[in-house]
mmCIF file of C-alpha atoms and ligand atoms in Angstrom:
data_model
loop_
_atom_site.group_PDB
_atom_site.id
_atom_site.type_symbol
_atom_site.label_atom_id
_atom_site.label_comp_id
_atom_site.label_asym_id
_atom_site.label_seq_id
_atom_site.Cartn_x
_atom_site.Cartn_y
_atom_site.Cartn_z
ATOM 1 C CA MET G 1 8.139 -27.427 15.626
ATOM 2 C CA THR G 2 10.805 -25.806 13.454
ATOM 3 C CA SER G 3 10.205 -23.054 10.942
ATOM 4 C CA ASP G 4 10.717 -25.581 8.120
ATOM 5 C CA ASP G 5 7.892 -27.700 9.543
ATOM 6 C CA LEU G 6 5.621 -24.675 9.663
ATOM 7 C CA ILE G 7 6.368 -23.723 6.092
ATOM 8 C CA ALA G 8 5.934 -27.337 4.950
ATOM 9 C CA GLY G 9 2.666 -27.487 6.889
ATOM 10 C CA ALA G 10 1.364 -24.379 5.192
ATOM 11 C CA ARG G 11 2.209 -25.837 1.818
ATOM 12 C CA ALA G 12 0.563 -29.164 2.596
ATOM 13 C CA VAL G 13 -2.731 -27.622 3.711
ATOM 14 C CA ASP G 14 -3.149 -25.431 0.668
ATOM 15 C CA ASP G 15 -1.692 -27.156 -2.327
ATOM 16 C CA ASP G 16 -3.802 -25.123 -4.689
ATOM 17 C CA LEU G 17 -2.622 -21.685 -3.486
ATOM 18 C CA PRO G 18 -0.027 -21.258 -6.273
ATOM 19 C CA ALA G 19 -2.823 -21.851 -8.806
ATOM 20 C CA VAL G 20 -5.021 -19.320 -6.986
ATOM 21 C CA TYR G 21 -2.154 -16.838 -7.111
ATOM 22 C CA ARG G 22 -1.473 -17.310 -10.832
ATOM 23 C CA ASP G 23 -5.195 -16.947 -11.552
ATOM 24 C CA LEU G 24 -5.435 -13.680 -9.591
ATOM 25 C CA HIS G 25 -2.224 -12.456 -11.212
ATOM 26 C CA GLN G 26 -3.653 -13.080 -14.682
ATOM 27 C CA HIS G 27 -6.895 -11.289 -13.819
ATOM 28 C CA PRO G 28 -5.816 -8.015 -12.169
ATOM 29 C CA GLU G 29 -8.455 -5.356 -11.547
ATOM 30 C CA LEU G 30 -8.144 -1.609 -10.950
ATOM 31 C CA SER G 31 -9.123 0.129 -7.705
ATOM 32 C CA PHE G 32 -12.838 -0.183 -6.838
ATOM 33 C CA GLN G 33 -13.275 -2.577 -9.814
ATOM 34 C CA GLU G 34 -12.179 -5.729 -7.937
ATOM 35 C CA GLU G 35 -15.371 -7.634 -8.742
ATOM 36 C CA ARG G 36 -13.932 -10.872 -10.094
ATOM 37 C CA THR G 37 -11.341 -10.953 -7.293
ATOM 38 C CA ALA G 38 -14.090 -10.382 -4.719
ATOM 39 C CA GLY G 39 -16.064 -13.240 -6.259
ATOM 40 C CA VAL G 40 -13.109 -15.643 -6.000
ATOM 41 C CA VAL G 41 -12.528 -14.559 -2.391
ATOM 42 C CA ALA G 42 -16.202 -14.811 -1.362
ATOM 43 C CA GLY G 43 -16.612 -18.247 -2.947
ATOM 44 C CA ARG G 44 -13.653 -19.668 -1.053
ATOM 45 C CA LEU G 45 -14.589 -18.041 2.265
ATOM 46 C CA ARG G 46 -18.147 -19.438 2.056
ATOM 47 C CA ALA G 47 -16.785 -22.914 1.317
ATOM 48 C CA LEU G 48 -14.628 -22.611 4.448
ATOM 49 C CA GLY G 49 -17.650 -21.749 6.606
ATOM 50 C CA TYR G 50 -17.033 -18.016 7.046
ATOM 51 C CA GLU G 51 -20.088 -15.720 7.262
ATOM 52 C CA THR G 52 -19.272 -13.788 4.094
ATOM 53 C CA THR G 53 -20.472 -10.362 2.975
ATOM 54 C CA THR G 54 -19.570 -8.752 -0.350
ATOM 55 C CA GLY G 55 -19.972 -5.157 -1.494
ATOM 56 C CA VAL G 56 -18.580 -3.633 1.722
ATOM 57 C CA GLY G 57 -17.080 -0.267 0.728
ATOM 58 C CA ARG G 58 -18.139 -0.927 -2.905
ATOM 59 C CA THR G 59 -16.054 -4.033 -3.753
ATOM 60 C CA GLY G 60 -14.685 -5.164 -0.357
ATOM 61 C CA VAL G 61 -15.326 -8.607 1.159
ATOM 62 C CA VAL G 62 -15.612 -9.439 4.865
ATOM 63 C CA GLY G 63 -15.472 -12.962 6.286
ATOM 64 C CA VAL G 64 -16.289 -13.736 9.933
ATOM 65 C CA LEU G 65 -15.429 -17.002 11.662
ATOM 66 C CA ARG G 66 -16.938 -16.984 15.167
ATOM 67 C CA ASN G 67 -15.311 -19.628 17.272
ATOM 68 C CA GLY G 68 -16.539 -19.106 20.825
ATOM 69 C CA ASP G 69 -15.879 -16.307 23.303
ATOM 70 C CA GLY G 70 -12.671 -14.375 23.078
ATOM 71 C CA PRO G 71 -10.907 -11.577 21.243
ATOM 72 C CA THR G 72 -11.257 -10.652 17.574
ATOM 73 C CA ALA G 73 -8.229 -10.617 15.277
ATOM 74 C CA LEU G 74 -8.681 -8.656 12.039
ATOM 75 C CA LEU G 75 -6.508 -9.892 9.180
ATOM 76 C CA ARG G 76 -6.367 -7.607 6.180
ATOM 77 C CA ALA G 77 -5.406 -7.971 2.512
ATOM 78 C CA ASP G 78 -5.793 -5.411 -0.272
ATOM 79 C CA MET G 79 -7.016 -6.508 -3.716
ATOM 80 C CA ASP G 80 -6.375 -3.822 -6.361
ATOM 81 C CA ALA G 81 -3.852 -3.702 -9.215
ATOM 82 C CA LEU G 82 -2.202 -0.780 -11.023
ATOM 83 C CA PRO G 83 -2.756 0.884 -14.423
ATOM 84 C CA MET G 84 0.523 -0.212 -16.015
ATOM 85 C CA GLN G 85 1.949 -2.827 -18.357
ATOM 86 C CA GLU G 86 3.615 -5.971 -17.043
ATOM 87 C CA LYS G 87 7.032 -6.613 -18.617
ATOM 88 C CA THR G 88 8.139 -9.630 -16.588
ATOM 89 C CA GLU G 89 7.628 -12.168 -19.414
ATOM 90 C CA LEU G 90 6.446 -14.697 -16.820
ATOM 91 C CA PRO G 91 4.268 -17.495 -18.279
ATOM 92 C CA TYR G 92 1.409 -16.151 -16.123
ATOM 93 C CA ALA G 93 2.022 -12.469 -16.920
ATOM 94 C CA SER G 94 -1.020 -10.205 -17.210
ATOM 95 C CA THR G 95 -2.245 -9.169 -20.655
ATOM 96 C CA VAL G 96 -5.376 -7.549 -19.243
ATOM 97 C CA ARG G 97 -6.545 -4.075 -20.187
ATOM 98 C CA GLY G 98 -9.088 -2.029 -18.284
ATOM 99 C CA VAL G 99 -10.706 1.390 -18.156
ATOM 100 C CA ASP G 100 -9.490 3.747 -15.439
ATOM 101 C CA HIS G 101 -11.640 6.198 -13.479
ATOM 102 C CA GLU G 102 -10.987 8.903 -16.097
ATOM 103 C CA GLY G 103 -12.238 6.680 -18.930
ATOM 104 C CA HIS G 104 -8.804 5.871 -20.388
ATOM 105 C CA THR G 105 -8.051 2.330 -21.586
ATOM 106 C CA VAL G 106 -4.964 1.129 -19.725
ATOM 107 C CA ASP G 107 -2.932 -2.022 -19.130
ATOM 108 C CA VAL G 108 -3.539 -3.589 -15.731
ATOM 109 C CA PHE G 109 -0.862 -5.371 -13.673
ATOM 110 C CA HIS G 110 -0.517 -6.515 -10.062
ATOM 111 C CA ALA G 111 2.710 -4.511 -9.801
ATOM 112 C CA CYS G 112 2.312 -3.992 -6.054
ATOM 113 C CA GLY G 113 1.805 -7.679 -5.252
ATOM 114 C CA HIS G 114 -1.688 -7.353 -3.795
ATOM 115 C CA ASP G 115 -2.433 -10.722 -5.442
ATOM 116 C CA VAL G 116 0.131 -12.183 -3.014
ATOM 117 C CA HIS G 117 -1.737 -10.586 -0.107
ATOM 118 C CA VAL G 118 -5.112 -11.968 -1.228
ATOM 119 C CA THR G 119 -3.722 -15.480 -1.781
ATOM 120 C CA CYS G 120 -1.932 -15.560 1.580
ATOM 121 C CA LEU G 121 -5.024 -14.382 3.453
ATOM 122 C CA LEU G 122 -7.152 -17.037 1.720
ATOM 123 C CA GLY G 123 -4.580 -19.623 2.825
ATOM 124 C CA ALA G 124 -4.583 -18.296 6.384
ATOM 125 C CA ALA G 125 -8.394 -18.239 6.466
ATOM 126 C CA ALA G 126 -8.367 -21.925 5.487
ATOM 127 C CA GLU G 127 -5.816 -22.856 8.148
ATOM 128 C CA LEU G 128 -7.690 -20.986 10.872
ATOM 129 C CA ALA G 129 -10.897 -22.766 9.858
ATOM 130 C CA ASP G 130 -9.187 -26.171 9.763
ATOM 131 C CA SER G 131 -7.628 -25.643 13.203
ATOM 132 C CA ARG G 132 -10.675 -24.123 14.925
ATOM 133 C CA GLY G 133 -10.536 -26.789 17.626
ATOM 134 C CA THR G 134 -7.306 -25.248 18.927
ATOM 135 C CA TRP G 135 -8.250 -21.567 19.400
ATOM 136 C CA THR G 136 -11.142 -19.398 20.576
ATOM 137 C CA GLY G 137 -12.409 -15.989 19.545
ATOM 138 C CA THR G 138 -13.286 -14.483 16.181
ATOM 139 C CA ALA G 139 -11.256 -14.322 12.996
ATOM 140 C CA LEU G 140 -12.337 -11.290 10.956
ATOM 141 C CA VAL G 141 -10.813 -11.422 7.469
ATOM 142 C CA VAL G 142 -11.012 -8.189 5.479
ATOM 143 C CA PHE G 143 -10.302 -8.030 1.733
ATOM 144 C CA GLN G 144 -10.034 -4.343 0.991
ATOM 145 C CA PRO G 145 -10.473 -2.531 -2.334
ATOM 146 C CA ALA G 146 -8.615 0.510 -3.674
ATOM 147 C CA GLU G 147 -5.528 0.660 -1.488
ATOM 148 C CA GLU G 148 -3.633 2.315 -4.337
ATOM 149 C CA LEU G 149 -6.004 5.283 -4.187
ATOM 150 C CA GLY G 150 -5.752 5.434 -0.390
ATOM 151 C CA ARG G 151 -9.548 5.226 -0.261
ATOM 152 C CA GLY G 152 -10.482 1.563 0.173
ATOM 153 C CA ALA G 153 -10.004 1.238 3.943
ATOM 154 C CA GLN G 154 -11.986 4.416 4.558
ATOM 155 C CA ALA G 155 -14.729 3.236 2.177
ATOM 156 C CA MET G 156 -15.142 0.032 4.185
ATOM 157 C CA ILE G 157 -15.200 1.947 7.493
ATOM 158 C CA ASP G 158 -17.772 4.394 6.066
ATOM 159 C CA ASP G 159 -19.866 1.375 5.014
ATOM 160 C CA GLY G 160 -20.098 0.213 8.630
ATOM 161 C CA LEU G 161 -17.212 -2.292 8.770
ATOM 162 C CA PHE G 162 -16.890 -2.142 12.565
ATOM 163 C CA ALA G 163 -20.575 -1.479 13.353
ATOM 164 C CA ARG G 164 -21.688 -4.457 11.258
ATOM 165 C CA PHE G 165 -18.899 -6.972 11.874
ATOM 166 C CA GLY G 166 -17.481 -5.961 15.271
ATOM 167 C CA ARG G 167 -14.461 -4.122 16.588
ATOM 168 C CA PRO G 168 -11.162 -5.995 16.452
ATOM 169 C CA ASP G 169 -8.637 -6.298 19.279
ATOM 170 C CA VAL G 170 -5.784 -6.120 16.772
ATOM 171 C CA VAL G 171 -5.302 -5.304 13.073
ATOM 172 C CA LEU G 172 -2.774 -7.606 11.376
ATOM 173 C CA GLY G 173 -1.502 -7.458 7.809
ATOM 174 C CA GLN G 174 1.487 -7.664 5.523
ATOM 175 C CA HIS G 175 2.945 -6.211 2.336
ATOM 176 C CA VAL G 176 5.211 -8.131 -0.032
ATOM 177 C CA ALA G 177 8.522 -6.355 -0.705
ATOM 178 C CA PRO G 178 11.694 -6.932 -2.756
ATOM 179 C CA PHE G 179 13.874 -8.507 -0.059
ATOM 180 C CA PRO G 180 14.465 -12.274 -0.013
ATOM 181 C CA ALA G 181 11.569 -14.673 0.374
ATOM 182 C CA GLY G 182 12.012 -16.452 3.679
ATOM 183 C CA PHE G 183 12.507 -13.154 5.536
ATOM 184 C CA LEU G 184 9.977 -10.943 7.305
ATOM 185 C CA ALA G 185 10.479 -7.312 8.383
ATOM 186 C CA LEU G 186 8.738 -5.531 11.230
ATOM 187 C CA ARG G 187 9.245 -1.993 12.512
ATOM 188 C CA PRO G 188 7.537 -0.936 15.748
ATOM 189 C CA GLY G 189 6.360 2.693 15.912
ATOM 190 C CA PRO G 190 6.123 4.874 12.778
ATOM 191 C CA ALA G 191 6.684 2.420 9.911
ATOM 192 C CA PHE G 192 5.226 3.719 6.631
ATOM 193 C CA ALA G 193 5.124 7.350 5.553
ATOM 194 C CA ALA G 194 2.144 9.629 5.393
ATOM 195 C CA ALA G 195 1.612 10.529 1.726
ATOM 196 C CA ASP G 196 -0.220 13.590 0.492
ATOM 197 C CA SER G 197 -1.047 14.574 -3.064
ATOM 198 C CA VAL G 198 -1.380 18.287 -3.702
ATOM 199 C CA LYS G 199 -2.730 19.865 -6.861
ATOM 200 C CA VAL G 200 -1.809 23.494 -7.531
ATOM 201 C CA ARG G 201 -3.267 25.836 -10.149
ATOM 202 C CA MET G 202 -1.392 29.111 -10.721
ATOM 203 C CA PHE G 203 -3.061 31.866 -12.718
ATOM 204 C CA GLY G 204 -1.238 34.323 -14.948
ATOM 205 C CA GLN G 205 -2.426 36.408 -17.814
ATOM 206 C CA GLY G 206 -1.798 35.017 -21.276
ATOM 207 C CA GLY G 207 -0.744 36.800 -24.419
ATOM 208 C CA HIS G 208 1.608 36.772 -27.409
ATOM 209 C CA GLY G 209 5.039 35.307 -26.843
ATOM 210 C CA SER G 210 6.592 38.387 -28.479
ATOM 211 C CA ARG G 211 5.091 40.786 -25.916
ATOM 212 C CA PRO G 212 5.810 39.426 -22.424
ATOM 213 C CA GLU G 213 5.440 42.893 -20.926
ATOM 214 C CA THR G 214 1.674 42.666 -21.500
ATOM 215 C CA THR G 215 1.350 39.335 -19.681
ATOM 216 C CA VAL G 216 1.851 37.616 -16.338
ATOM 217 C CA ASP G 217 3.741 34.482 -17.356
ATOM 218 C CA PRO G 218 2.531 31.392 -15.420
ATOM 219 C CA VAL G 219 5.358 29.265 -16.871
ATOM 220 C CA VAL G 220 7.992 31.376 -15.117
ATOM 221 C CA MET G 221 5.761 31.545 -12.009
ATOM 222 C CA ALA G 222 5.471 27.733 -11.914
ATOM 223 C CA ALA G 223 9.176 27.214 -12.632
ATOM 224 C CA ALA G 224 10.168 29.525 -9.766
ATOM 225 C CA THR G 225 7.726 27.689 -7.509
ATOM 226 C CA VAL G 226 9.234 24.308 -8.372
ATOM 227 C CA MET G 227 12.725 25.565 -7.501
ATOM 228 C CA ARG G 228 11.607 27.229 -4.250
ATOM 229 C CA LEU G 229 9.758 24.048 -3.190
ATOM 230 C CA GLN G 230 13.154 22.313 -3.124
ATOM 231 C CA THR G 231 13.958 24.376 -0.029
ATOM 232 C CA VAL G 232 11.094 22.908 2.017
ATOM 233 C CA VAL G 233 12.985 19.748 2.919
ATOM 234 C CA SER G 234 16.467 21.288 2.934
ATOM 235 C CA ARG G 235 15.630 24.478 4.923
ATOM 236 C CA GLU G 236 12.456 23.805 6.918
ATOM 237 C CA VAL G 237 12.719 20.154 8.028
ATOM 238 C CA ALA G 238 15.167 19.304 10.808
ATOM 239 C CA GLY G 239 18.105 17.075 9.979
ATOM 240 C CA THR G 240 16.720 14.517 12.440
ATOM 241 C CA ASP G 241 13.346 14.401 10.667
ATOM 242 C CA THR G 242 12.462 12.903 7.303
ATOM 243 C CA ALA G 243 10.359 14.260 4.461
ATOM 244 C CA VAL G 244 10.088 14.076 0.674
ATOM 245 C CA VAL G 245 8.593 16.739 -1.623
ATOM 246 C CA THR G 246 8.385 15.750 -5.285
ATOM 247 C CA VAL G 247 6.810 17.771 -8.115
ATOM 248 C CA GLY G 248 5.706 14.921 -10.375
ATOM 249 C CA ALA G 249 3.898 17.010 -13.004
ATOM 250 C CA LEU G 250 4.195 20.573 -14.320
ATOM 251 C CA ARG G 251 1.745 21.442 -17.069
ATOM 252 C CA ALA G 252 1.351 24.689 -18.957
ATOM 253 C CA GLY G 253 0.965 25.963 -22.469
ATOM 254 C CA THR G 254 0.454 24.594 -25.970
ATOM 255 C CA LYS G 255 2.770 26.461 -28.327
ATOM 256 C CA GLU G 256 6.108 28.285 -28.255
ATOM 257 C CA ASN G 257 4.736 31.762 -29.045
ATOM 258 C CA ILE G 258 1.722 31.739 -26.746
ATOM 259 C CA ILE G 259 2.102 32.686 -23.095
ATOM 260 C CA PRO G 260 -0.614 30.604 -21.433
ATOM 261 C CA ASP G 261 -3.149 31.682 -18.823
ATOM 262 C CA GLU G 262 -2.353 29.136 -16.156
ATOM 263 C CA ALA G 263 -0.038 26.368 -14.986
ATOM 264 C CA GLU G 264 -0.680 23.249 -12.955
ATOM 265 C CA LEU G 265 1.641 21.426 -10.546
ATOM 266 C CA LEU G 266 1.066 17.970 -9.034
ATOM 267 C CA ILE G 267 3.058 17.461 -5.843
ATOM 268 C CA SER G 268 3.619 14.340 -3.725
ATOM 269 C CA THR G 269 4.859 14.525 -0.130
ATOM 270 C CA ARG G 270 6.012 11.848 2.341
ATOM 271 C CA THR G 271 6.390 12.427 6.073
ATOM 272 C CA PHE G 272 6.388 10.303 9.259
ATOM 273 C CA ASP G 273 5.584 12.844 11.960
ATOM 274 C CA PRO G 274 2.266 14.759 12.043
ATOM 275 C CA ALA G 275 4.057 17.999 13.008
ATOM 276 C CA VAL G 276 6.460 17.645 10.048
ATOM 277 C CA ARG G 277 3.514 16.855 7.783
ATOM 278 C CA ASP G 278 1.746 20.094 8.869
ATOM 279 C CA ARG G 279 4.943 22.075 8.386
ATOM 280 C CA VAL G 280 5.556 20.684 4.880
ATOM 281 C CA LEU G 281 1.977 21.195 3.673
ATOM 282 C CA GLY G 282 1.949 24.691 5.198
ATOM 283 C CA ALA G 283 5.231 25.561 3.473
ATOM 284 C CA ILE G 284 3.911 24.406 0.093
ATOM 285 C CA THR G 285 0.837 26.617 0.422
ATOM 286 C CA ARG G 286 2.899 29.592 1.596
ATOM 287 C CA ILE G 287 5.466 29.285 -1.223
ATOM 288 C CA VAL G 288 2.840 28.848 -3.955
ATOM 289 C CA ARG G 289 0.996 31.978 -2.776
ATOM 290 C CA ALA G 290 4.182 34.001 -2.409
ATOM 291 C CA GLU G 291 5.507 33.080 -5.863
ATOM 292 C CA ALA G 292 2.155 34.029 -7.410
ATOM 293 C CA ALA G 293 2.343 37.391 -5.622
ATOM 294 C CA ALA G 294 5.983 37.840 -6.670
ATOM 295 C CA SER G 295 4.954 37.390 -10.305
ATOM 296 C CA GLY G 296 2.173 39.943 -9.963
ATOM 297 C CA ALA G 297 -0.647 37.436 -10.430
ATOM 298 C CA SER G 298 -4.018 39.123 -10.159
ATOM 299 C CA ARG G 299 -5.770 35.944 -9.012
ATOM 300 C CA ASP G 300 -4.774 33.841 -6.028
ATOM 301 C CA PRO G 301 -3.551 30.318 -6.803
ATOM 302 C CA GLU G 302 -5.576 27.223 -5.833
ATOM 303 C CA VAL G 303 -3.914 24.671 -3.569
ATOM 304 C CA MET G 304 -5.934 21.463 -3.188
ATOM 305 C CA LEU G 305 -5.170 18.408 -1.090
ATOM 306 C CA VAL G 306 -6.255 15.692 -3.552
ATOM 307 C CA ASP G 307 -5.833 12.654 -1.366
ATOM 308 C CA GLY G 308 -3.767 11.602 1.579
ATOM 309 C CA PHE G 309 -2.647 8.558 3.501
ATOM 310 C CA PRO G 310 -1.816 9.011 7.207
ATOM 311 C CA ALA G 311 1.390 7.339 8.414
ATOM 312 C CA VAL G 312 1.187 3.682 9.445
ATOM 313 C CA VAL G 313 2.201 3.573 13.101
ATOM 314 C CA ASN G 314 2.771 0.070 14.440
ATOM 315 C CA ASP G 315 1.768 -0.300 18.087
ATOM 316 C CA VAL G 316 4.983 -1.004 20.000
ATOM 317 C CA ALA G 317 3.477 -3.302 22.661
ATOM 318 C CA ALA G 318 1.452 -5.204 20.070
ATOM 319 C CA CYS G 319 4.603 -5.692 17.954
ATOM 320 C CA VAL G 320 6.452 -7.100 20.973
ATOM 321 C CA ARG G 321 3.550 -9.492 21.547
ATOM 322 C CA THR G 322 3.227 -10.557 17.897
ATOM 323 C CA ARG G 323 6.900 -10.874 16.976
ATOM 324 C CA PRO G 324 7.377 -14.399 18.424
ATOM 325 C CA GLY G 325 4.689 -15.586 15.997
ATOM 326 C CA LEU G 326 6.679 -14.225 13.046
ATOM 327 C CA GLU G 327 9.892 -15.650 14.490
ATOM 328 C CA ALA G 328 8.253 -19.073 14.737
ATOM 329 C CA VAL G 329 7.784 -19.013 10.958
ATOM 330 C CA VAL G 330 11.216 -17.946 9.688
ATOM 331 C CA GLY G 331 13.505 -17.885 12.736
ATOM 332 C CA ALA G 332 14.438 -14.926 14.953
ATOM 333 C CA ASP G 333 17.408 -13.886 12.797
ATOM 334 C CA ARG G 334 15.177 -13.650 9.731
ATOM 335 C CA VAL G 335 12.757 -11.094 11.194
ATOM 336 C CA VAL G 336 14.614 -7.875 10.353
ATOM 337 C CA ASP G 337 14.042 -4.135 10.813
ATOM 338 C CA PRO G 338 13.256 -2.562 7.419
ATOM 339 C CA GLY G 339 13.903 1.003 8.639
ATOM 340 C CA LEU G 340 11.414 3.732 7.837
ATOM 341 C CA VAL G 341 9.542 2.959 4.632
ATOM 342 C CA THR G 342 8.749 6.014 2.477
ATOM 343 C CA GLY G 343 6.002 4.076 0.723
ATOM 344 C CA SER G 344 2.478 4.516 2.079
ATOM 345 C CA GLU G 345 -0.428 2.299 3.037
ATOM 346 C CA ASP G 346 -3.979 2.908 4.221
ATOM 347 C CA VAL G 347 -4.094 -0.108 6.590
ATOM 348 C CA GLY G 348 -3.483 2.253 9.525
ATOM 349 C CA LEU G 349 -7.013 3.638 9.072
ATOM 350 C CA LEU G 350 -8.465 0.225 9.982
ATOM 351 C CA ALA G 351 -6.579 0.428 13.274
ATOM 352 C CA SER G 352 -7.212 4.092 14.084
ATOM 353 C CA GLY G 353 -10.845 3.689 12.976
ATOM 354 C CA SER G 354 -11.422 0.891 15.486
ATOM 355 C CA ASP G 355 -9.028 1.965 18.275
ATOM 356 C CA ALA G 356 -7.135 -1.294 17.824
ATOM 357 C CA PRO G 357 -3.347 -1.652 17.726
ATOM 358 C CA CYS G 358 -1.800 -2.123 14.290
ATOM 359 C CA VAL G 359 0.873 -4.713 13.462
ATOM 360 C CA PHE G 360 1.814 -4.511 9.788
ATOM 361 C CA TRP G 361 4.930 -6.256 8.532
ATOM 362 C CA LEU G 362 6.773 -6.761 5.241
ATOM 363 C CA LEU G 363 6.925 -10.161 3.547
ATOM 364 C CA GLY G 364 10.036 -10.989 1.538
ATOM 365 C CA GLY G 365 9.148 -11.871 -2.048
ATOM 366 C CA ALA G 366 12.418 -11.699 -4.008
ATOM 367 C CA ASP G 367 14.105 -14.821 -5.364
ATOM 368 C CA PRO G 368 16.536 -15.947 -2.621
ATOM 369 C CA ALA G 369 18.981 -17.002 -5.382
ATOM 370 C CA ALA G 370 19.607 -13.316 -6.126
ATOM 371 C CA PHE G 371 20.979 -12.959 -2.588
ATOM 372 C CA ALA G 372 23.359 -15.936 -2.708
ATOM 373 C CA ALA G 373 26.418 -13.690 -2.375
ATOM 374 C CA VAL G 374 25.033 -11.745 0.590
ATOM 375 C CA ARG G 375 26.758 -12.826 3.789
ATOM 376 C CA SER G 376 24.932 -10.751 6.404
ATOM 377 C CA VAL G 377 21.668 -8.913 6.898
ATOM 378 C CA ASP G 378 23.657 -5.657 6.964
ATOM 379 C CA ASP G 379 24.844 -6.301 3.397
ATOM 380 C CA MET G 380 21.369 -7.032 2.150
ATOM 381 C CA ALA G 381 20.407 -3.422 1.293
ATOM 382 C CA GLU G 382 22.614 -3.280 -1.801
ATOM 383 C CA ALA G 383 21.184 -6.506 -3.238
ATOM 384 C CA VAL G 384 17.651 -5.322 -2.427
ATOM 385 C CA ALA G 385 18.296 -2.098 -4.388
ATOM 386 C CA GLU G 386 19.132 -4.187 -7.488
ATOM 387 C CA GLN G 387 15.788 -6.007 -7.376
ATOM 388 C CA PRO G 388 12.794 -4.652 -9.297
ATOM 389 C CA SER G 389 10.628 -2.976 -6.663
ATOM 390 C CA ASN G 390 6.872 -2.749 -6.220
ATOM 391 C CA HIS G 391 5.338 -0.585 -8.987
ATOM 392 C CA SER G 392 8.130 -1.572 -11.424
ATOM 393 C CA PRO G 393 6.943 -3.178 -14.706
ATOM 394 C CA PHE G 394 9.376 -6.004 -13.879
ATOM 395 C CA TYR G 395 8.160 -6.648 -10.312
ATOM 396 C CA ALA G 396 7.847 -10.436 -9.952
ATOM 397 C CA PRO G 397 7.747 -12.023 -6.491
ATOM 398 C CA VAL G 398 8.632 -15.724 -6.443
ATOM 399 C CA ILE G 399 5.656 -17.941 -5.657
ATOM 400 C CA GLU G 400 7.514 -20.160 -3.193
ATOM 401 C CA PRO G 401 8.436 -19.768 -0.454
ATOM 402 C CA THR G 402 6.667 -16.370 -0.480
ATOM 403 C CA LEU G 403 3.145 -17.767 -0.276
ATOM 404 C CA ALA G 404 3.985 -20.410 2.328
ATOM 405 C CA VAL G 405 5.723 -17.879 4.576
ATOM 406 C CA GLY G 406 2.968 -15.296 4.061
ATOM 407 C CA VAL G 407 0.248 -17.771 5.039
ATOM 408 C CA ALA G 408 2.170 -19.032 8.081
ATOM 409 C CA ALA G 409 2.996 -15.478 9.245
ATOM 410 C CA LEU G 410 -0.679 -14.472 9.213
ATOM 411 C CA VAL G 411 -1.744 -17.681 10.986
ATOM 412 C CA GLU G 412 0.922 -17.534 13.679
ATOM 413 C CA ALA G 413 0.363 -13.803 14.284
ATOM 414 C CA ALA G 414 -3.400 -14.356 14.571
ATOM 415 C CA ARG G 415 -2.984 -17.293 16.955
ATOM 416 C CA ILE G 416 -1.021 -15.119 19.347
ATOM 417 C CA TRP G 417 -4.139 -12.972 19.727
ATOM 418 C CA LEU G 418 -6.662 -15.862 19.675
ATOM 419 C CA PRO G 419 -6.174 -17.856 22.876
ATOM 420 C CA ARG G 420 -5.703 -21.606 22.849
ATOM 421 C CA SER G 421 -8.835 -23.501 23.690
ATOM 422 C CA SER G 422 -8.428 -25.983 26.521
HETATM 423 ZN ZN1 ZN E 1 1.308 0.039 -4.367
HETATM 424 ZN ZN1 ZN E 2 0.641 -2.072 -2.178
#
């Protein structure tokens, strides 16, 4: 069987998947609000014969297809969309608005492509059910809420995911990305960055803008802190290691002639190595405290870890075992190494929480026509950089062949772990 046959096969089995995708895309839901999506998922899983449970980790859905003795393969998709406006002008673009967890009315858009993940996993669930005469074991399909908050996987684990539905022998999943549809990307070992969000409050002593000598100015304190934080990566992280420290928000004051009482910083970090992560977070705390002391603050600053994603570490042996399945779908030369990805994902928690190996790959979703001038995989990076990326208001994966490849990749990867029945 050639890769074209596999892709054609995937398309033939699930003719209605593009319609499912467009429907999900037009009805995006924010993190932990994925109720309509969960309903669509549960309805289809039940029709396929999966034992289906909703409300796992608030809005998550679990489907179990027991098919005789044998290992369990967990296949995971995330379901949530982002609070931002879609500007793609696609005929099926989202016009939905929602209310975020702080009560603000916001536009809602599947800017990260989680609607692709849901659709592909529904297609794979159907193929595994249709072909149940050819494999043994258990397919455990997990539709996870709130990936964008980094809390959905943990919420499902805390709600008894593994105690209630069994421990998997492998965790498989994929994320759509802006390289050409028809390609897959897999990186064994550390693959996606750990991400931490840190909130800092620095306390000064306010007063009149004309009399700075009577105040402790938190604006200057915060500004000095922002500049000093730039030395964390350049002076404390080895040249052979990788880290990012970004101050994404600096808030203080209301008026030009009032020195405010306090300032707030919101900081995002990305690291791949737990030791580097500890060093970076330690340096942030140390610098914030020292700058407050240098300014003569009478009250210690607050440094709070708001939320964090651990790094996604793909199991090397499990990647070696799974890779031929991915190669069967697109061809060996179209399964590429994406390098370290500084984006973050909470799928790794499903693996570490069940002691199962993780194999998480990237699914090309960009229009192949945009890469017509690219002659080799090595030249692809430049063309990828020109594509709108995930979280862009213009992010628009092409429906085909993205869905067909995404379905086939999940099915072929799962079948490697679910032995052939004799
Ligand atoms: Zn995202
Ligand atoms: Zn995502």
